[in-house]
JSON list of C-alpha atoms in Angstrom, two decimals:
[
{"chain": "H", "resi": 1, "resn": "MET", "atom": "CA", "xyz": [64.19, 37.81, -24.01]},
{"chain": "H", "resi": 2, "resn": "LEU", "atom": "CA", "xyz": [61.77, 37.79, -27.06]},
{"chain": "H", "resi": 3, "resn": "SER", "atom": "CA", "xyz": [58.60, 38.97, -24.90]},
{"chain": "H", "resi": 4, "resn": "GLU", "atom": "CA", "xyz": [59.40, 42.50, -25.54]},
{"chain": "H", "resi": 5, "resn": "ARG", "atom": "CA", "xyz": [60.03, 42.18, -29.53]},
{"chain": "H", "resi": 6, "resn": "LEU", "atom": "CA", "xyz": [57.82, 42.62, -32.22]},
{"chain": "H", "resi": 7, "resn": "ILE", "atom": "CA", "xyz": [56.78, 39.45, -34.14]},
{"chain": "H", "resi": 8, "resn": "GLN", "atom": "CA", "xyz": [57.08, 39.87, -37.76]},
{"chain": "H", "resi": 9, "resn": "PRO", "atom": "CA", "xyz": [54.67, 37.70, -39.92]},
{"chain": "H", "resi": 10, "resn": "MET", "atom": "CA", "xyz": [55.78, 35.95, -42.91]},
{"chain": "H", "resi": 11, "resn": "LEU", "atom": "CA", "xyz": [54.22, 34.32, -45.94]},
{"chain": "H", "resi": 12, "resn": "ALA", "atom": "CA", "xyz": [55.61, 32.81, -48.85]},
{"chain": "H", "resi": 13, "resn": "ILE", "atom": "CA", "xyz": [54.48, 34.03, -52.48]},
{"chain": "H", "resi": 14, "resn": "THR", "atom": "CA", "xyz": [55.53, 32.67, -56.13]},
{"chain": "H", "resi": 15, "resn": "ASP", "atom": "CA", "xyz": [54.14, 35.60, -58.00]},
{"chain": "H", "resi": 16, "resn": "PRO", "atom": "CA", "xyz": [55.33, 39.06, -56.61]},
{"chain": "H", "resi": 17, "resn": "GLU", "atom": "CA", "xyz": [53.34, 41.31, -59.13]},
{"chain": "H", "resi": 18, "resn": "ALA", "atom": "CA", "xyz": [50.16, 39.36, -58.27]},
{"chain": "H", "resi": 19, "resn": "ALA", "atom": "CA", "xyz": [50.99, 39.77, -54.59]},
{"chain": "H", "resi": 20, "resn": "LYS", "atom": "CA", "xyz": [51.65, 43.78, -55.10]},
{"chain": "H", "resi": 21, "resn": "ARG", "atom": "CA", "xyz": [48.40, 43.97, -56.83]},
{"chain": "H", "resi": 22, "resn": "PHE", "atom": "CA", "xyz": [46.52, 41.66, -54.03]},
{"chain": "H", "resi": 23, "resn": "TYR", "atom": "CA", "xyz": [48.17, 43.15, -50.93]},
{"chain": "H", "resi": 24, "resn": "GLY", "atom": "CA", "xyz": [48.94, 46.76, -52.02]},
{"chain": "H", "resi": 25, "resn": "ASP", "atom": "CA", "xyz": [46.05, 47.54, -54.74]},
{"chain": "H", "resi": 26, "resn": "LEU", "atom": "CA", "xyz": [43.12, 45.35, -53.23]},
{"chain": "H", "resi": 27, "resn": "LEU", "atom": "CA", "xyz": [44.02, 45.18, -49.31]},
{"chain": "H", "resi": 28, "resn": "GLY", "atom": "CA", "xyz": [45.56, 48.72, -49.22]},
{"chain": "H", "resi": 29, "resn": "LEU", "atom": "CA", "xyz": [48.95, 47.93, -47.32]},
{"chain": "H", "resi": 30, "resn": "ARG", "atom": "CA", "xyz": [51.63, 50.16, -48.05]},
{"chain": "H", "resi": 31, "resn": "LEU", "atom": "CA", "xyz": [54.85, 48.75, -49.54]},
{"chain": "H", "resi": 32, "resn": "LEU", "atom": "CA", "xyz": [57.96, 49.41, -47.48]},
{"chain": "H", "resi": 33, "resn": "GLU", "atom": "CA", "xyz": [60.54, 47.48, -49.29]},
{"chain": "H", "resi": 34, "resn": "GLU", "atom": "CA", "xyz": [61.13, 45.33, -52.26]},
{"chain": "H", "resi": 35, "resn": "ASP", "atom": "CA", "xyz": [64.44, 43.24, -52.61]},
{"chain": "H", "resi": 36, "resn": "PRO", "atom": "CA", "xyz": [65.21, 40.10, -54.48]},
{"chain": "H", "resi": 37, "resn": "PHE", "atom": "CA", "xyz": [64.08, 37.96, -51.64]},
{"chain": "H", "resi": 38, "resn": "ALA", "atom": "CA", "xyz": [60.85, 39.71, -50.44]},
{"chain": "H", "resi": 39, "resn": "LEU", "atom": "CA", "xyz": [58.11, 42.36, -50.45]},
{"chain": "H", "resi": 40, "resn": "THR", "atom": "CA", "xyz": [57.65, 43.84, -46.82]},
{"chain": "H", "resi": 41, "resn": "TYR", "atom": "CA", "xyz": [54.37, 45.86, -46.16]},
{"chain": "H", "resi": 42, "resn": "ASP", "atom": "CA", "xyz": [53.20, 47.75, -43.51]},
{"chain": "H", "resi": 43, "resn": "GLY", "atom": "CA", "xyz": [50.73, 45.99, -41.39]},
{"chain": "H", "resi": 44, "resn": "ALA", "atom": "CA", "xyz": [49.57, 48.48, -39.02]},
{"chain": "H", "resi": 45, "resn": "ASN", "atom": "CA", "xyz": [53.45, 49.10, -37.87]},
{"chain": "H", "resi": 46, "resn": "VAL", "atom": "CA", "xyz": [54.27, 45.50, -37.89]},
{"chain": "H", "resi": 47, "resn": "PRO", "atom": "CA", "xyz": [56.24, 44.57, -41.27]},
{"chain": "H", "resi": 48, "resn": "LEU", "atom": "CA", "xyz": [54.68, 42.00, -43.32]},
{"chain": "H", "resi": 49, "resn": "ARG", "atom": "CA", "xyz": [57.31, 40.05, -45.07]},
{"chain": "H", "resi": 50, "resn": "LEU", "atom": "CA", "xyz": [55.90, 37.97, -48.36]},
{"chain": "H", "resi": 51, "resn": "SER", "atom": "CA", "xyz": [59.03, 35.94, -49.16]},
{"chain": "H", "resi": 52, "resn": "LYS", "atom": "CA", "xyz": [59.64, 35.27, -52.90]},
{"chain": "H", "resi": 53, "resn": "VAL", "atom": "CA", "xyz": [59.61, 31.60, -53.56]},
{"chain": "H", "resi": 54, "resn": "SER", "atom": "CA", "xyz": [59.70, 29.27, -56.63]},
{"chain": "H", "resi": 55, "resn": "ALA", "atom": "CA", "xyz": [57.09, 26.77, -55.35]},
{"chain": "H", "resi": 56, "resn": "LEU", "atom": "CA", "xyz": [54.69, 26.87, -52.83]},
{"chain": "H", "resi": 57, "resn": "THR", "atom": "CA", "xyz": [51.83, 24.44, -51.58]},
{"chain": "H", "resi": 58, "resn": "PRO", "atom": "CA", "xyz": [49.40, 26.30, -49.45]},
{"chain": "H", "resi": 59, "resn": "GLN", "atom": "CA", "xyz": [48.27, 25.00, -45.89]},
{"chain": "H", "resi": 60, "resn": "PRO", "atom": "CA", "xyz": [44.84, 24.12, -45.30]},
{"chain": "H", "resi": 61, "resn": "PHE", "atom": "CA", "xyz": [44.65, 26.27, -42.39]},
{"chain": "H", "resi": 62, "resn": "THR", "atom": "CA", "xyz": [44.82, 30.22, -41.63]},
{"chain": "H", "resi": 63, "resn": "ALA", "atom": "CA", "xyz": [48.09, 31.73, -42.30]},
{"chain": "H", "resi": 64, "resn": "LEU", "atom": "CA", "xyz": [47.36, 35.29, -41.43]},
{"chain": "H", "resi": 65, "resn": "GLY", "atom": "CA", "xyz": [44.72, 37.15, -40.29]},
{"chain": "H", "resi": 66, "resn": "TRP", "atom": "CA", "xyz": [43.25, 40.70, -39.32]},
{"chain": "H", "resi": 67, "resn": "ARG", "atom": "CA", "xyz": [41.12, 41.88, -36.34]},
{"chain": "H", "resi": 68, "resn": "VAL", "atom": "CA", "xyz": [38.98, 44.52, -37.39]},
{"chain": "H", "resi": 69, "resn": "PRO", "atom": "CA", "xyz": [36.16, 46.48, -35.45]},
{"chain": "H", "resi": 70, "resn": "ASP", "atom": "CA", "xyz": [33.35, 45.14, -37.81]},
{"chain": "H", "resi": 71, "resn": "VAL", "atom": "CA", "xyz": [33.87, 41.85, -39.70]},
{"chain": "H", "resi": 72, "resn": "ARG", "atom": "CA", "xyz": [30.79, 41.97, -41.88]},
{"chain": "H", "resi": 73, "resn": "ALA", "atom": "CA", "xyz": [31.70, 45.64, -42.95]},
{"chain": "H", "resi": 74, "resn": "ALA", "atom": "CA", "xyz": [35.27, 44.63, -43.83]},
{"chain": "H", "resi": 75, "resn": "ALA", "atom": "CA", "xyz": [33.98, 41.59, -45.59]},
{"chain": "H", "resi": 76, "resn": "ARG", "atom": "CA", "xyz": [31.49, 43.87, -47.59]},
{"chain": "H", "resi": 77, "resn": "ASP", "atom": "CA", "xyz": [34.18, 46.02, -48.53]},
{"chain": "H", "resi": 78, "resn": "LEU", "atom": "CA", "xyz": [36.64, 43.42, -49.83]},
{"chain": "H", "resi": 79, "resn": "ALA", "atom": "CA", "xyz": [33.81, 41.68, -51.66]},
{"chain": "H", "resi": 80, "resn": "ALA", "atom": "CA", "xyz": [32.81, 45.00, -53.47]},
{"chain": "H", "resi": 81, "resn": "LYS", "atom": "CA", "xyz": [36.73, 44.89, -54.64]},
{"chain": "H", "resi": 82, "resn": "GLY", "atom": "CA", "xyz": [36.38, 41.25, -56.04]},
{"chain": "H", "resi": 83, "resn": "VAL", "atom": "CA", "xyz": [37.68, 39.30, -52.99]},
{"chain": "H", "resi": 84, "resn": "ARG", "atom": "CA", "xyz": [35.70, 35.68, -52.69]},
{"chain": "H", "resi": 85, "resn": "PHE", "atom": "CA", "xyz": [35.25, 34.53, -49.55]},
{"chain": "H", "resi": 86, "resn": "GLU", "atom": "CA", "xyz": [35.59, 30.80, -48.51]},
{"chain": "H", "resi": 87, "resn": "ARG", "atom": "CA", "xyz": [32.92, 28.60, -47.63]},
{"chain": "H", "resi": 88, "resn": "PHE", "atom": "CA", "xyz": [33.38, 25.51, -45.48]},
{"chain": "H", "resi": 89, "resn": "GLU", "atom": "CA", "xyz": [31.09, 22.35, -45.05]},
{"chain": "H", "resi": 90, "resn": "GLY", "atom": "CA", "xyz": [29.61, 22.07, -41.73]},
{"chain": "H", "resi": 91, "resn": "MET", "atom": "CA", "xyz": [29.71, 25.82, -40.86]},
{"chain": "H", "resi": 92, "resn": "GLU", "atom": "CA", "xyz": [27.00, 28.10, -41.01]},
{"chain": "H", "resi": 93, "resn": "GLN", "atom": "CA", "xyz": [28.45, 31.34, -42.69]},
{"chain": "H", "resi": 94, "resn": "ASP", "atom": "CA", "xyz": [26.18, 34.28, -43.57]},
{"chain": "H", "resi": 95, "resn": "GLU", "atom": "CA", "xyz": [25.86, 35.80, -47.13]},
{"chain": "H", "resi": 96, "resn": "PHE", "atom": "CA", "xyz": [29.76, 37.37, -46.54]},
{"chain": "H", "resi": 97, "resn": "GLY", "atom": "CA", "xyz": [31.08, 34.04, -45.40]},
{"chain": "H", "resi": 98, "resn": "VAL", "atom": "CA", "xyz": [31.12, 34.98, -41.65]},
{"chain": "H", "resi": 99, "resn": "TRP", "atom": "CA", "xyz": [30.95, 32.29, -39.23]},
{"chain": "H", "resi": 100, "resn": "THR", "atom": "CA", "xyz": [29.72, 33.02, -35.84]},
{"chain": "H", "resi": 101, "resn": "PRO", "atom": "CA", "xyz": [31.29, 30.94, -33.15]},
{"chain": "H", "resi": 102, "resn": "PRO", "atom": "CA", "xyz": [29.21, 29.34, -30.57]},
{"chain": "H", "resi": 103, "resn": "GLY", "atom": "CA", "xyz": [28.22, 31.81, -27.95]},
{"chain": "H", "resi": 104, "resn": "GLY", "atom": "CA", "xyz": [27.56, 34.59, -30.79]},
{"chain": "H", "resi": 105, "resn": "ALA", "atom": "CA", "xyz": [30.50, 36.59, -29.99]},
{"chain": "H", "resi": 106, "resn": "GLY", "atom": "CA", "xyz": [32.35, 38.25, -33.05]},
{"chain": "H", "resi": 107, "resn": "GLY", "atom": "CA", "xyz": [32.76, 36.39, -36.19]},
{"chain": "H", "resi": 108, "resn": "VAL", "atom": "CA", "xyz": [35.38, 35.25, -38.76]},
{"chain": "H", "resi": 109, "resn": "CYS", "atom": "CA", "xyz": [35.51, 35.06, -42.38]},
{"chain": "H", "resi": 110, "resn": "TRP", "atom": "CA", "xyz": [38.30, 33.62, -44.75]},
{"chain": "H", "resi": 111, "resn": "PHE", "atom": "CA", "xyz": [39.67, 34.44, -48.18]},
{"chain": "H", "resi": 112, "resn": "LYS", "atom": "CA", "xyz": [42.76, 33.39, -50.02]},
{"chain": "H", "resi": 113, "resn": "ASP", "atom": "CA", "xyz": [45.68, 35.32, -51.66]},
{"chain": "H", "resi": 114, "resn": "PRO", "atom": "CA", "xyz": [46.89, 34.80, -55.18]},
{"chain": "H", "resi": 115, "resn": "ASP", "atom": "CA", "xyz": [49.02, 31.94, -53.89]},
{"chain": "H", "resi": 116, "resn": "GLY", "atom": "CA", "xyz": [46.24, 30.09, -52.11]},
{"chain": "H", "resi": 117, "resn": "ASN", "atom": "CA", "xyz": [47.37, 31.29, -48.66]},
{"chain": "H", "resi": 118, "resn": "LEU", "atom": "CA", "xyz": [44.22, 31.29, -46.30]},
{"chain": "H", "resi": 119, "resn": "LEU", "atom": "CA", "xyz": [43.61, 34.68, -44.70]},
{"chain": "H", "resi": 120, "resn": "SER", "atom": "CA", "xyz": [40.77, 35.75, -42.04]},
{"chain": "H", "resi": 121, "resn": "LEU", "atom": "CA", "xyz": [39.11, 38.81, -41.07]},
{"chain": "H", "resi": 122, "resn": "SER", "atom": "CA", "xyz": [37.95, 38.30, -37.35]},
{"chain": "H", "resi": 123, "resn": "HIS", "atom": "CA", "xyz": [35.89, 40.58, -34.82]}
]
């Protein structure tokens, strides 16, 4: 029944104005709608709903990620806009915070939104 339906990713946010600057201005997502309950962005034709909440405890794992053709180029572009990439003890990461998994295929890096939601780029 749901196998042919689009999944709608959702994240919680506490500061809609900071989220607009981050997701819209910095990441370049297009705002589709704002209502009293959420901001909805176009995430490559998949709506990303940012639910407005009064309090949030971010989880320690990746909440949302993007697949990109070149993770280092995407990380470099975001770093130039001021994004700070996370470093994790015990993981060998390059100057952009990119970790290459065993076998050497692809790579992944992590960064946080204004509410501390952990986001990723992967190849």
